[in-house]
mmCIF file of C-alpha atoms in Angstrom:
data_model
loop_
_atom_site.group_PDB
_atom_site.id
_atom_site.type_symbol
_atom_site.label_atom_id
_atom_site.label_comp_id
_atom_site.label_asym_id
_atom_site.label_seq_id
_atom_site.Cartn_x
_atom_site.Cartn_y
_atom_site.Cartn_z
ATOM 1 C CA UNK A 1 114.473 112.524 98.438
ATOM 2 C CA UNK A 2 112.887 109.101 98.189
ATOM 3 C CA UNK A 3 109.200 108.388 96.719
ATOM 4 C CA UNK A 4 108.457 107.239 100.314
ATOM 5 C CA UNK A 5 109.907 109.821 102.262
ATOM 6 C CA UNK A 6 108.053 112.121 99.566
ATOM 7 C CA UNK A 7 104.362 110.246 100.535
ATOM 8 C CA UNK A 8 105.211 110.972 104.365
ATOM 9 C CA UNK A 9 105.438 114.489 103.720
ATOM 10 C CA UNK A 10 102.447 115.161 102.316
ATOM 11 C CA UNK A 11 99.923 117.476 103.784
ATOM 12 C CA UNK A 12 96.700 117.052 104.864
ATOM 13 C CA UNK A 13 95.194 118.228 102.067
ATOM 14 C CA UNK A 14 97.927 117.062 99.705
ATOM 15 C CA UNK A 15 97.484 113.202 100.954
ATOM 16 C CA UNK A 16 93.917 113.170 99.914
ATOM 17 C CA UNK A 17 94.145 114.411 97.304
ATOM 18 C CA UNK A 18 96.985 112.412 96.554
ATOM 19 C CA UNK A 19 94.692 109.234 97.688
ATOM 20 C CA UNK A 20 91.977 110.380 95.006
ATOM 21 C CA UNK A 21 94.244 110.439 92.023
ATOM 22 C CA UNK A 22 96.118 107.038 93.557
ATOM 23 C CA UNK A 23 92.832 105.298 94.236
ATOM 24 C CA UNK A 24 91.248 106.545 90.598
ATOM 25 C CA UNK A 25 94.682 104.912 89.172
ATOM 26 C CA UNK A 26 94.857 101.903 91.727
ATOM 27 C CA UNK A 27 91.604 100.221 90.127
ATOM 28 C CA UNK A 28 90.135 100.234 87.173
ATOM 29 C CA UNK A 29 87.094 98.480 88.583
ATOM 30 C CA UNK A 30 85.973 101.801 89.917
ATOM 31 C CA UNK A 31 82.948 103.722 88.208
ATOM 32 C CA UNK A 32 83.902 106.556 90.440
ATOM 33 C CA UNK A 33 86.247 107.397 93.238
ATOM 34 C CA UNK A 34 84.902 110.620 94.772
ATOM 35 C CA UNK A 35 87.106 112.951 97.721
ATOM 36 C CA UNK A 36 84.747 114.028 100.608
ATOM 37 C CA UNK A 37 87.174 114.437 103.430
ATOM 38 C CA UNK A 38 85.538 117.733 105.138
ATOM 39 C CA UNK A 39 83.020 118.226 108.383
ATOM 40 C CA UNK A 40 80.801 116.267 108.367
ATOM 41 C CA UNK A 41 81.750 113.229 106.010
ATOM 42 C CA UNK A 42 80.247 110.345 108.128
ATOM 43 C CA UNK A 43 84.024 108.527 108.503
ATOM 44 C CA UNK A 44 85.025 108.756 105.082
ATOM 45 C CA UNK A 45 88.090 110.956 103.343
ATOM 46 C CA UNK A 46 88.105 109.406 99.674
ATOM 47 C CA UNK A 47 85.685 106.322 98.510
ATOM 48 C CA UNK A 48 85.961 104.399 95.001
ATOM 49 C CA UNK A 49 82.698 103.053 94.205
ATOM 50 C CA UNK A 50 82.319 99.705 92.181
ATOM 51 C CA UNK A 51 79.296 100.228 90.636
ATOM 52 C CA UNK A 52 76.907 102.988 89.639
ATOM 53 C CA UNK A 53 74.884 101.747 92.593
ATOM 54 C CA UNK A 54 77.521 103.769 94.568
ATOM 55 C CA UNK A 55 76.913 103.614 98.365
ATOM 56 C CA UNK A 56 73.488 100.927 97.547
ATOM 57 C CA UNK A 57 76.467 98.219 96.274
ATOM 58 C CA UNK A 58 80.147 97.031 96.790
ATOM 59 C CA UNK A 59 82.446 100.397 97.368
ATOM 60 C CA UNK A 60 86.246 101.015 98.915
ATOM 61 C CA UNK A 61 87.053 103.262 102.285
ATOM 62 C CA UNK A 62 90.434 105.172 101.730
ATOM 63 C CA UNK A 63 90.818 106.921 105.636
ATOM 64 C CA UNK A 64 93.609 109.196 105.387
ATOM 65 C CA UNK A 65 95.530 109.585 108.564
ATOM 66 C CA UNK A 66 98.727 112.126 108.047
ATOM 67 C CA UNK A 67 100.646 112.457 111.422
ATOM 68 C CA UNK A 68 103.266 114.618 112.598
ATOM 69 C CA UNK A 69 106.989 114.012 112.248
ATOM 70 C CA UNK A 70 107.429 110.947 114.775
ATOM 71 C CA UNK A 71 103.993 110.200 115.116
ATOM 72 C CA UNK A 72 101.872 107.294 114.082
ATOM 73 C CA UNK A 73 98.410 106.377 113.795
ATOM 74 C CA UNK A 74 97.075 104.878 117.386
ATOM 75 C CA UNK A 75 94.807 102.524 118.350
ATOM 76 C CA UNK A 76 92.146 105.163 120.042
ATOM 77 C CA UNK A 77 92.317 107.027 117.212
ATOM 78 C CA UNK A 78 91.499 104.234 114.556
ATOM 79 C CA UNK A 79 88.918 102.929 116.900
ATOM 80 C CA UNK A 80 87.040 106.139 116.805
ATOM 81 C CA UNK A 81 87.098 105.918 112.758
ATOM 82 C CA UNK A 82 85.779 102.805 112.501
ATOM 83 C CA UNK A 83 83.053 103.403 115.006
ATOM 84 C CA UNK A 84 82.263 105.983 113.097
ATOM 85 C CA UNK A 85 81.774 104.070 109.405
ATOM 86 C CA UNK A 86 79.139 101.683 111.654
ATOM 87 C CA UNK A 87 77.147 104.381 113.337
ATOM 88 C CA UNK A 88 76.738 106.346 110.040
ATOM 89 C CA UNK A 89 75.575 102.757 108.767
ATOM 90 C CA UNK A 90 72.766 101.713 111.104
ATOM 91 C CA UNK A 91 71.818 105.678 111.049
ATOM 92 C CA UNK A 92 71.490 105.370 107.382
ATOM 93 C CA UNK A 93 73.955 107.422 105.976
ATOM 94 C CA UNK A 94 75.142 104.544 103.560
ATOM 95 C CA UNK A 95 72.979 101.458 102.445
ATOM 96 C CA UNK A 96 75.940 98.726 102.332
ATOM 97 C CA UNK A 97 79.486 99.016 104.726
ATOM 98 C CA UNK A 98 82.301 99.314 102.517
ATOM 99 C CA UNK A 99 84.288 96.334 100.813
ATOM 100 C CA UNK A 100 87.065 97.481 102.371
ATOM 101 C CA UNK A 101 88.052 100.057 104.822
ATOM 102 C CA UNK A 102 91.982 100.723 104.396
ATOM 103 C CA UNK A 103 93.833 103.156 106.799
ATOM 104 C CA UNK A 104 96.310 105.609 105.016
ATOM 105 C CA UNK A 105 98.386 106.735 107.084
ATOM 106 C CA UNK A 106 102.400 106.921 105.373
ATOM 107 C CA UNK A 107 104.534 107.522 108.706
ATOM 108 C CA UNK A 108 103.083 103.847 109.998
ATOM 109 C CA UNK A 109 100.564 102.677 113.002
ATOM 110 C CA UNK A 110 101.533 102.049 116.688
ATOM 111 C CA UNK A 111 102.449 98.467 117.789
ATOM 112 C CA UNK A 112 99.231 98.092 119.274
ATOM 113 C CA UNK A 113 96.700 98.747 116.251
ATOM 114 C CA UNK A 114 99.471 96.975 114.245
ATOM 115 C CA UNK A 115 99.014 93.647 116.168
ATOM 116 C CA UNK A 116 95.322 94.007 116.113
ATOM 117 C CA UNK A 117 95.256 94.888 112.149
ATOM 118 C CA UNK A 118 97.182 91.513 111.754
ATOM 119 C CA UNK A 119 94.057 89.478 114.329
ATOM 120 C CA UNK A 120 90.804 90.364 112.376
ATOM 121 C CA UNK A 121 89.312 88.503 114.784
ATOM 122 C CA UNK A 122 90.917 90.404 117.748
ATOM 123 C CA UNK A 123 90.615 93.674 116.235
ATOM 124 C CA UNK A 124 86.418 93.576 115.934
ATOM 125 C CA UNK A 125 86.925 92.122 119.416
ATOM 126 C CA UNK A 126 88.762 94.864 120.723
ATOM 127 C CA UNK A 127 85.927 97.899 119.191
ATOM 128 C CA UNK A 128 83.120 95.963 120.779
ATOM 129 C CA UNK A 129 85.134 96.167 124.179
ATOM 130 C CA UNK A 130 86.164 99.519 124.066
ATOM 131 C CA UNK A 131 83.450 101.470 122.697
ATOM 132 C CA UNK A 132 82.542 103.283 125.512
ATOM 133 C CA UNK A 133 86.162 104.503 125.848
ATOM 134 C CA UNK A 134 86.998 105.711 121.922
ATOM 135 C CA UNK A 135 83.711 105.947 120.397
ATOM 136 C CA UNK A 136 80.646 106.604 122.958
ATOM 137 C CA UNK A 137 81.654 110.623 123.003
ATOM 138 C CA UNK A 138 83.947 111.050 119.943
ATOM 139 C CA UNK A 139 82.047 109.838 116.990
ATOM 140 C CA UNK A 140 80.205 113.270 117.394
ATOM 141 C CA UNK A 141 79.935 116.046 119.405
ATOM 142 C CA UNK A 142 76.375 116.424 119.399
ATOM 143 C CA UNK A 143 75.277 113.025 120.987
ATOM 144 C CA UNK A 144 76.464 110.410 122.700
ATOM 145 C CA UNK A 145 76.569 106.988 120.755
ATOM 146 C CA UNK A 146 75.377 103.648 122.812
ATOM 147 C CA UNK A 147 76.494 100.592 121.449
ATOM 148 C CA UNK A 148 73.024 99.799 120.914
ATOM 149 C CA UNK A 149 72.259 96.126 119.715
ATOM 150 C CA UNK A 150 71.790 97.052 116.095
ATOM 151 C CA UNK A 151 75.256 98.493 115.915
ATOM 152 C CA UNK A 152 76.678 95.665 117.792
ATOM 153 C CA UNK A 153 75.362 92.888 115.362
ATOM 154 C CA UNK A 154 76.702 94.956 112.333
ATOM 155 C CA UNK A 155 79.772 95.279 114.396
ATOM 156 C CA UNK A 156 80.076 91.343 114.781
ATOM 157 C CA UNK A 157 78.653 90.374 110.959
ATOM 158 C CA UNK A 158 81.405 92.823 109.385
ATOM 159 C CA UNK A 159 84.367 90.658 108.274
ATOM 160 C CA UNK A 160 87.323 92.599 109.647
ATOM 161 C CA UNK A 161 89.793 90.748 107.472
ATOM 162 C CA UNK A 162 88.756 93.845 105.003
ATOM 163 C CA UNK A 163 90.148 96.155 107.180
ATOM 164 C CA UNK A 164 93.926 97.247 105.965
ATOM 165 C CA UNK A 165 96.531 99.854 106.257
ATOM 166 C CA UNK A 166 99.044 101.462 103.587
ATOM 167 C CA UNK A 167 102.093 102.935 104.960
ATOM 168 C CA UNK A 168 104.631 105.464 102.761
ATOM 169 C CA UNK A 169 107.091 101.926 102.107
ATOM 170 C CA UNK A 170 103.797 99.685 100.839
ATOM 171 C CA UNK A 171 102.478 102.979 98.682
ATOM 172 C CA UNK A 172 105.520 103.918 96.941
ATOM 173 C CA UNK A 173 106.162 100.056 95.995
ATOM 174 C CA UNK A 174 102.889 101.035 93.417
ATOM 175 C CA UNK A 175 103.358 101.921 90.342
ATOM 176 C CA UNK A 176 99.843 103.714 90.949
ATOM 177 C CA UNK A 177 101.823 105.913 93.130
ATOM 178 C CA UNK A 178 103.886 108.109 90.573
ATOM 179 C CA UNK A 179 100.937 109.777 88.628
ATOM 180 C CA UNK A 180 99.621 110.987 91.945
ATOM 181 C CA UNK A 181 102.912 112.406 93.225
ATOM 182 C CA UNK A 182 103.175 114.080 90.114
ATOM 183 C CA UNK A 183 99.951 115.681 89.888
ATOM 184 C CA UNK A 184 100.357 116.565 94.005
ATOM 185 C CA UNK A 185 103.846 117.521 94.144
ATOM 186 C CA UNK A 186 104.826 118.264 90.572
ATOM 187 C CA UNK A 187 107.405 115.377 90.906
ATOM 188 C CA UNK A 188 108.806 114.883 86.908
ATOM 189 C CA UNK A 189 108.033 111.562 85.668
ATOM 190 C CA UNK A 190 110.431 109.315 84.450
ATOM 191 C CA UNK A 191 111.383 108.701 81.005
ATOM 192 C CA UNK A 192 108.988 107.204 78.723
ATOM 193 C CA UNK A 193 109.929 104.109 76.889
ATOM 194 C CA UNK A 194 110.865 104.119 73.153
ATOM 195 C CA UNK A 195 108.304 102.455 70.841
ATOM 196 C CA UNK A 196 108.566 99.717 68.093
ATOM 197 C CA UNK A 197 106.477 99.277 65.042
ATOM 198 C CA UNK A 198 104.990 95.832 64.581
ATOM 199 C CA UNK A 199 105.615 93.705 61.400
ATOM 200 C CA UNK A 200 101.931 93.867 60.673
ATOM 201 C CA UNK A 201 100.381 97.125 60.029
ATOM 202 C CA UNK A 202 97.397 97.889 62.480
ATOM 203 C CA UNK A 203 93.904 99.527 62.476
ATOM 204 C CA UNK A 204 95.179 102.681 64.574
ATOM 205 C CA UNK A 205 97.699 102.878 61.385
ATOM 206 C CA UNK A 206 95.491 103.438 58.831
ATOM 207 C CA UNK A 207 94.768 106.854 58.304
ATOM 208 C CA UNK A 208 98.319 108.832 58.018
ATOM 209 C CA UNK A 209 99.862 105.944 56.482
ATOM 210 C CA UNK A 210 97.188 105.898 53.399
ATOM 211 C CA UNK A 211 97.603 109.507 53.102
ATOM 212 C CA UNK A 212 101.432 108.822 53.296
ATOM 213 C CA UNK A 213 100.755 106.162 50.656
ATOM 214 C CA UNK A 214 99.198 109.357 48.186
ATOM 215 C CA UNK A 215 102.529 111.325 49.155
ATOM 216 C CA UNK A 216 104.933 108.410 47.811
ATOM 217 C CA UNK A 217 102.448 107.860 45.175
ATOM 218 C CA UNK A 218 102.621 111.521 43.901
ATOM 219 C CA UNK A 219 106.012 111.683 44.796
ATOM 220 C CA UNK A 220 106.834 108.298 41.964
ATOM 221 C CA UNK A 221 104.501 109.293 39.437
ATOM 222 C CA UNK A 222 102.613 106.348 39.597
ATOM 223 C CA UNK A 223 99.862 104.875 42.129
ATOM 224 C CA UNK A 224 101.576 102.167 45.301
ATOM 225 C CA UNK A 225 98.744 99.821 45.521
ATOM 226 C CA UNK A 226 100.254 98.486 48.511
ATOM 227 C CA UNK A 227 101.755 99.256 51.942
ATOM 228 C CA UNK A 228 104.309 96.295 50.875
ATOM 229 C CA UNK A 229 105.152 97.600 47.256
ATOM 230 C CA UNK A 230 106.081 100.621 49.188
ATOM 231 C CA UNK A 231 108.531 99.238 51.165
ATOM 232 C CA UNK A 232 109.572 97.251 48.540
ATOM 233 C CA UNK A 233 110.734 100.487 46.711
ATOM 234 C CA UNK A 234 114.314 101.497 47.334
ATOM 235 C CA UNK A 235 113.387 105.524 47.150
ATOM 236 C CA UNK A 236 110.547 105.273 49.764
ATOM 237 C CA UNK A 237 110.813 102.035 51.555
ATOM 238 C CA UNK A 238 113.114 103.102 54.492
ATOM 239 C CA UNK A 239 111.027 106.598 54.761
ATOM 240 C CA UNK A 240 107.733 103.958 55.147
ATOM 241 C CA UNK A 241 109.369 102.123 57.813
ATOM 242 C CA UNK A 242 110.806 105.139 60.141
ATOM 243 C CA UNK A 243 107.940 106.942 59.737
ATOM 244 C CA UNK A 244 105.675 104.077 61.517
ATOM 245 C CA UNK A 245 108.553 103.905 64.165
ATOM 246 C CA UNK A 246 108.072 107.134 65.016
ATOM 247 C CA UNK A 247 104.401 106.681 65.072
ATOM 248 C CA UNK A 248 104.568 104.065 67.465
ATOM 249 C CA UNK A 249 107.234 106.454 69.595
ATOM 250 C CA UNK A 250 104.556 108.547 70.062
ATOM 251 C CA UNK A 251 102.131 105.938 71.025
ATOM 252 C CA UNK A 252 104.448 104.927 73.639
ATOM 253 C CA UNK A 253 105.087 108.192 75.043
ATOM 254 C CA UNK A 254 101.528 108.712 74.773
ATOM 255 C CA UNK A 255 100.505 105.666 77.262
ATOM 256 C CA UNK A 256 102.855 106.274 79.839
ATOM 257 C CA UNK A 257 102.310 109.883 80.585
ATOM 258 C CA UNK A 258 98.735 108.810 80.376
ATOM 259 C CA UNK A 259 99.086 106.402 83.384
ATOM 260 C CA UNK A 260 102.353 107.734 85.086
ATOM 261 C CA UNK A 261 101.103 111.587 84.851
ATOM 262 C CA UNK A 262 98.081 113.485 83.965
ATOM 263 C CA UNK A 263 96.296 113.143 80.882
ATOM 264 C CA UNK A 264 95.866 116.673 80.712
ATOM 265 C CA UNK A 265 99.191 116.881 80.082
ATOM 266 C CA UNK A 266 98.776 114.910 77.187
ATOM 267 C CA UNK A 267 96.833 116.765 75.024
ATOM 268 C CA UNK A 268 98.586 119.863 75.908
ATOM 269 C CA UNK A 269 101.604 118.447 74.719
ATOM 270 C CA UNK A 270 99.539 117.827 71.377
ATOM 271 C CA UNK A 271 98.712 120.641 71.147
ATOM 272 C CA UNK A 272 101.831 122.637 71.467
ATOM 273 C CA UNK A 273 103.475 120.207 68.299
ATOM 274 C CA UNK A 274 100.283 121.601 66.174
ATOM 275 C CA UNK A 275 101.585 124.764 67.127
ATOM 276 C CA UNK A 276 104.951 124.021 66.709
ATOM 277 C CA UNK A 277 104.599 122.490 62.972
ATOM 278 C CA UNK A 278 101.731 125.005 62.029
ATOM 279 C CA UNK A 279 103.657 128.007 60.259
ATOM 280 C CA UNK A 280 105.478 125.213 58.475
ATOM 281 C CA UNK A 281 102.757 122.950 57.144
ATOM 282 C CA UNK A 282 100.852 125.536 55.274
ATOM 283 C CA UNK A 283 103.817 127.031 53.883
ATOM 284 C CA UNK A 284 103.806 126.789 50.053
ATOM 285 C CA UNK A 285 106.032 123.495 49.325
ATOM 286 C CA UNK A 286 107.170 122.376 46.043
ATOM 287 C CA UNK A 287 105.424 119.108 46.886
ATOM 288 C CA UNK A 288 103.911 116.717 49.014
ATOM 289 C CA UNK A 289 106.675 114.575 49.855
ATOM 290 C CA UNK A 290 108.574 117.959 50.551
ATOM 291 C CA UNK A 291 105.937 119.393 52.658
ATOM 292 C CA UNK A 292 105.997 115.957 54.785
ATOM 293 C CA UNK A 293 109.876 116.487 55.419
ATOM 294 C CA UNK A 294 110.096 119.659 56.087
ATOM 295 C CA UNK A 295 107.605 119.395 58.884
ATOM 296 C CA UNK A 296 109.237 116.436 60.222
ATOM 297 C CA UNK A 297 112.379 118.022 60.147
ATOM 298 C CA UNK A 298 110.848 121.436 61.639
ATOM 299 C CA UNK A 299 109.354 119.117 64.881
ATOM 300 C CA UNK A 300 112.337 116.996 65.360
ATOM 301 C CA UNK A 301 114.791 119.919 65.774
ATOM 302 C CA UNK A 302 112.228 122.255 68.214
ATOM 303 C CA UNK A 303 111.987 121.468 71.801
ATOM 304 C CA UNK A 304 108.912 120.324 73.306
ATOM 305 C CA UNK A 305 108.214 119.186 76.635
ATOM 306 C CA UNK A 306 105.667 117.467 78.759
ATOM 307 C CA UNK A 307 105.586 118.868 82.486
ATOM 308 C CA UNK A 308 109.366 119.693 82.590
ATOM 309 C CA UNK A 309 110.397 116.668 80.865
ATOM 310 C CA UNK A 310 111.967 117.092 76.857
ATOM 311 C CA UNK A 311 110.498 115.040 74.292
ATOM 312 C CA UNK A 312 113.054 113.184 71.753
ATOM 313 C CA UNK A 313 112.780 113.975 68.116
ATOM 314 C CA UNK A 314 110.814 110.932 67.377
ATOM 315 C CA UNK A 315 107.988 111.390 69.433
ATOM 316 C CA UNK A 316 107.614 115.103 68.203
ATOM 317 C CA UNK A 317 107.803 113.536 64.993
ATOM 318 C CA UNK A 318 105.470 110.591 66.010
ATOM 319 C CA UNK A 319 102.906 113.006 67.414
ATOM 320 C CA UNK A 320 102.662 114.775 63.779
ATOM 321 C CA UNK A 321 101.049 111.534 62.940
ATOM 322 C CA UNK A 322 98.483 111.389 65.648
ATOM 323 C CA UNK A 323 97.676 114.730 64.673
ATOM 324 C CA UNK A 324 96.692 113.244 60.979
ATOM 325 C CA UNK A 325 94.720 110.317 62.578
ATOM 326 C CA UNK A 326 93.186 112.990 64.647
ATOM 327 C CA UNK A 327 92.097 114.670 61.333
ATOM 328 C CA UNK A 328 94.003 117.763 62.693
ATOM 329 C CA UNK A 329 96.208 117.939 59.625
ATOM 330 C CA UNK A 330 96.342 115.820 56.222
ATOM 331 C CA UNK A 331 99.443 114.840 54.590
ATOM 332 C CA UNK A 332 97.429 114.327 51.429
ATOM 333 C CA UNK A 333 95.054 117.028 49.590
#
């Protein structure tokens, strides 16, 4: 089934959420992106604020619209929405009227709302005219809402060029898209990229390779006083230089389930290699260098998987690493 088709079929429930986790991953300018969608939650389903100032400064209006099988979003309908956002304005539910005020709705919009969404101009126009018809008795059912002058001059001051749509086609086109559907519908990610070690040597490096450095050290019988003279040594050279490759595997699969999944799912995976390599690592080794190998070797051959999806020997290996950096376990006494 396609990612778009997917997005259509969401559930009420499942497309805000979905919207949370894609709006959280759509922006990074975001201090917060917070899910109300309930009774009672003055026009808005899911927000992302832009500043701690939160509904005093600049934030985002996700509207989440799911229809039925051959159904779209309508022009009364959308009316009514926006009405809403403006009446919950001038009645003080929210300081400032969002940046921007995007309709999701994946199955699409009728014609009409469609032409007006494309006319700004046309479109505040058209709720300043019809008020009385979509909003006067449906933004609430306790009161009916006059257009009184104060909501008309927010009405007219609002720039309606900020008001948007996102169909299932323009969604699924985002790369911000994936991580949600996997979180939502437990969709398997797609394979992570392999990784490549630099030439140079980096910060992030630093602590398994210098306890490596002790391993090859112990393992000559004589001190490397450099990351170079190590791969200058035809014993341990090659070992220096697939180890950081690995290293760097994991750092790539590390990244991309962190931005194309959950980063729950992360850590779990973590954790299951220090479970995986545990029994091995503090069995009694006849040294360093053989202790290193053998838990390499343990890792690369076990399966381990992240949501579904097998890891290749490299990042198992890789992740052994990260667990050093993490101070989790020492290749070196």
């Amino acid at each position: 089934m396609s990612l778009s088709k997917r997005i259509k079929e969401l559930e009420d429930d499942q497309l805000e959420e979905f919207v949370d986790i894609w709006a959280e991953r759509k922006s990074k300018d975001y201090v917060k992106v917070e899910r109300l969608g309930q009774a009672n939650d003055k026009g808005r389903d899911v927000v992302g604020f832009v500043t701690s100032a939160r509904h005093e400064g600049e934030w985002d209006l996700f509207q989440c619209k799911r229809k039925t099988l051959g159904s779209l979003l309508g022009l009364g309908e959308a009316m009514t929405e926006l009405g809403k956002v403006f009446f919950h304005h001038v009645d003080g539910a929210y300081t400032t009227l969002p940046r921007r005020y995007v309709f999701v709705t994946p199955r699409g919009v009728e014609q009409s709302l469609k032409h007006l969404l494309e006319h700004p101009t046309k479109l505040q126009e058209a709720l300043l005219a019809n008020w009385d018809k979509y909003c006067r008795k449906k933004i609430t059912a306790k009161k009916v809402i006059e257009l009184t002058p104060e909501i008309r001059a927010t009405i007219e001051a609002y720039e309606f060029k900020n008001v948007d749509c996102l169909t299932a086609p323009s969604i699924a086109k985002d790369a911000a898209a994936r991580p949600a559907l996997v979180q939502v519908l437990k969709e398997l990610p797609g394979e992570a990229p392999e990784g490549h070690a630099p030439d140079d040597i980096s910060d992030t490096e630093f602590a398994y390779l210098q306890q490596l450095r002790d391993v090859y050290s112990a393992a000559a019988g004589a001190p490397f006083s450099s990351f170079d003279e190590i791969l200058a040594d035809h014993r341990y050279g090659e070992g220096i230089k697939v180890h950081r490759t690995r290293f760097y595997e994991a750092c790539a699969f590390r990244d991309f389930h962190r931005d194309n999944t959950d980063e729950k799912a992360v850590d779990v995976f973590k954790k299951d290699i220090y479970h995986l390599l545990f029994e091995v690592y503090n069995e009694a080794h006849p040294s360093l260098l053989d202790r290193v190998n053998a838990v390499m070797k343990h890792t690369g051959a076990h399966p381990a998987a992240i949501l579904g999806r097998m890891a290749r020997s490299p990042v198992k290996q890789g992740t052994c690493h990260h667990l050093v950096t993490d101070g989790k376990i020492r290749w070196s006494p």
